[in-house]
């Protein structure tokens, strides 16, 4: 007895894939037209369209991993230095406030203000 394959579907036929691509392009182009977007897509290859260009090859997520990692490291370094600069500016301002306080108060008064400031986790301006 001989076995014979009977294909119940035609999914593997080139004509079916071409038909699907054509229907997809028509559907997308119809939607683009409805939304007044001038762009259109085609199911045809560059050769079939008469375009003398090399199509790009899909690059997976891992192909640019090293470039992304280097860029992300640059961003992290930039943010860190920016935060450091901001911190330094705050220290300079706080030092100026501290210097102005030291001219007007006794040692014990300065100590109380420092403790209060630390307790409240904020800078205390005696003028305001």
PDB file of N, CA, C and O in Angstrom, residues 18 21 28 37 54-55 61-62 81-82 88 90 106 111 114 127:
ATOM      1  N   UNK A  18       2.407  35.729  -2.383  1.00  0.00           N
ATOM      2  CA  UNK A  18       2.303  36.923  -3.215  1.00  0.00           C
ATOM      3  C   UNK A  18       0.917  37.562  -3.052  1.00  0.00           C
ATOM      4  O   UNK A  18       0.798  38.787  -2.934  1.00  0.00           O
ATOM      5  N   UNK A  21       0.728  39.278   0.387  1.00  0.00           N
ATOM      6  CA  UNK A  21       1.487  40.540   0.376  1.00  0.00           C
ATOM      7  C   UNK A  21       0.721  41.629  -0.360  1.00  0.00           C
ATOM      8  O   UNK A  21       0.680  42.783   0.062  1.00  0.00           O
ATOM      9  N   UNK A  28      -3.134  48.436   3.727  1.00  0.00           N
ATOM     10  CA  UNK A  28      -2.362  49.517   4.356  1.00  0.00           C
ATOM     11  C   UNK A  28      -2.505  50.804   3.561  1.00  0.00           C
ATOM     12  O   UNK A  28      -2.730  51.879   4.131  1.00  0.00           O
ATOM     13  N   UNK A  37      -2.526  60.455   4.482  1.00  0.00           N
ATOM     14  CA  UNK A  37      -1.067  60.304   4.570  1.00  0.00           C
ATOM     15  C   UNK A  37      -0.570  59.947   3.182  1.00  0.00           C
ATOM     16  O   UNK A  37      -1.022  58.954   2.593  1.00  0.00           O
ATOM     17  N   UNK A  54      20.097  48.714  -2.942  1.00  0.00           N
ATOM     18  CA  UNK A  54      20.204  47.491  -2.158  1.00  0.00           C
ATOM     19  C   UNK A  54      19.274  47.597  -0.965  1.00  0.00           C
ATOM     20  O   UNK A  54      19.370  48.565  -0.203  1.00  0.00           O
ATOM     21  N   UNK A  55      18.386  46.645  -0.797  1.00  0.00           N
ATOM     22  CA  UNK A  55      17.512  46.709   0.370  1.00  0.00           C
ATOM     23  C   UNK A  55      18.308  46.489   1.650  1.00  0.00           C
ATOM     24  O   UNK A  55      19.319  45.795   1.647  1.00  0.00           O
ATOM     25  N   UNK A  61      17.872  42.682  17.592  1.00  0.00           N
ATOM     26  CA  UNK A  61      18.098  43.474  18.798  1.00  0.00           C
ATOM     27  C   UNK A  61      19.543  43.385  19.285  1.00  0.00           C
ATOM     28  O   UNK A  61      20.075  44.316  19.876  1.00  0.00           O
ATOM     29  N   UNK A  62      20.201  42.275  19.025  1.00  0.00           N
ATOM     30  CA  UNK A  62      21.563  42.089  19.542  1.00  0.00           C
ATOM     31  C   UNK A  62      22.643  42.698  18.657  1.00  0.00           C
ATOM     32  O   UNK A  62      23.779  42.853  19.085  1.00  0.00           O
ATOM     33  N   UNK A  81      27.834  63.591  36.132  1.00  0.00           N
ATOM     34  CA  UNK A  81      28.615  64.824  36.231  1.00  0.00           C
ATOM     35  C   UNK A  81      27.709  66.037  36.417  1.00  0.00           C
ATOM     36  O   UNK A  81      28.039  66.969  37.158  1.00  0.00           O
ATOM     37  N   UNK A  82      26.541  66.011  35.767  1.00  0.00           N
ATOM     38  CA  UNK A  82      25.577  67.107  35.920  1.00  0.00           C
ATOM     39  C   UNK A  82      25.073  67.173  37.363  1.00  0.00           C
ATOM     40  O   UNK A  82      24.990  68.260  37.950  1.00  0.00           O
ATOM     41  N   UNK A  88      27.606  70.522  43.819  1.00  0.00           N
ATOM     42  CA  UNK A  88      28.682  71.450  44.161  1.00  0.00           C
ATOM     43  C   UNK A  88      28.146  72.878  44.259  1.00  0.00           C
ATOM     44  O   UNK A  88      28.521  73.631  45.163  1.00  0.00           O
ATOM     45  N   UNK A  90      25.113  73.747  45.117  1.00  0.00           N
ATOM     46  CA  UNK A  90      24.358  73.833  46.366  1.00  0.00           C
ATOM     47  C   UNK A  90      25.294  73.986  47.554  1.00  0.00           C
ATOM     48  O   UNK A  90      25.024  74.759  48.486  1.00  0.00           O
ATOM     49  N   UNK A 106      26.919  83.847  68.131  1.00  0.00           N
ATOM     50  CA  UNK A 106      27.936  83.248  68.996  1.00  0.00           C
ATOM     51  C   UNK A 106      28.055  81.766  68.659  1.00  0.00           C
ATOM     52  O   UNK A 106      27.235  81.205  67.934  1.00  0.00           O
ATOM     53  N   UNK A 111      25.585  76.582  66.959  1.00  0.00           N
ATOM     54  CA  UNK A 111      25.389  75.163  67.222  1.00  0.00           C
ATOM     55  C   UNK A 111      23.899  74.816  67.228  1.00  0.00           C
ATOM     56  O   UNK A 111      23.476  73.811  66.647  1.00  0.00           O
ATOM     57  N   UNK A 114      22.582  74.942  63.682  1.00  0.00           N
ATOM     58  CA  UNK A 114      23.071  73.772  62.937  1.00  0.00           C
ATOM     59  C   UNK A 114      22.266  72.532  63.299  1.00  0.00           C
ATOM     60  O   UNK A 114      21.864  71.752  62.426  1.00  0.00           O
ATOM     61  N   UNK A 127      16.953  85.366  58.110  1.00  0.00           N
ATOM     62  CA  UNK A 127      16.339  86.591  57.620  1.00  0.00           C
ATOM     63  C   UNK A 127      14.855  86.382  57.364  1.00  0.00           C
ATOM     64  O   UNK A 127      14.043  87.271  57.596  1.00  0.00           O
TER      65      UNK A 127
END
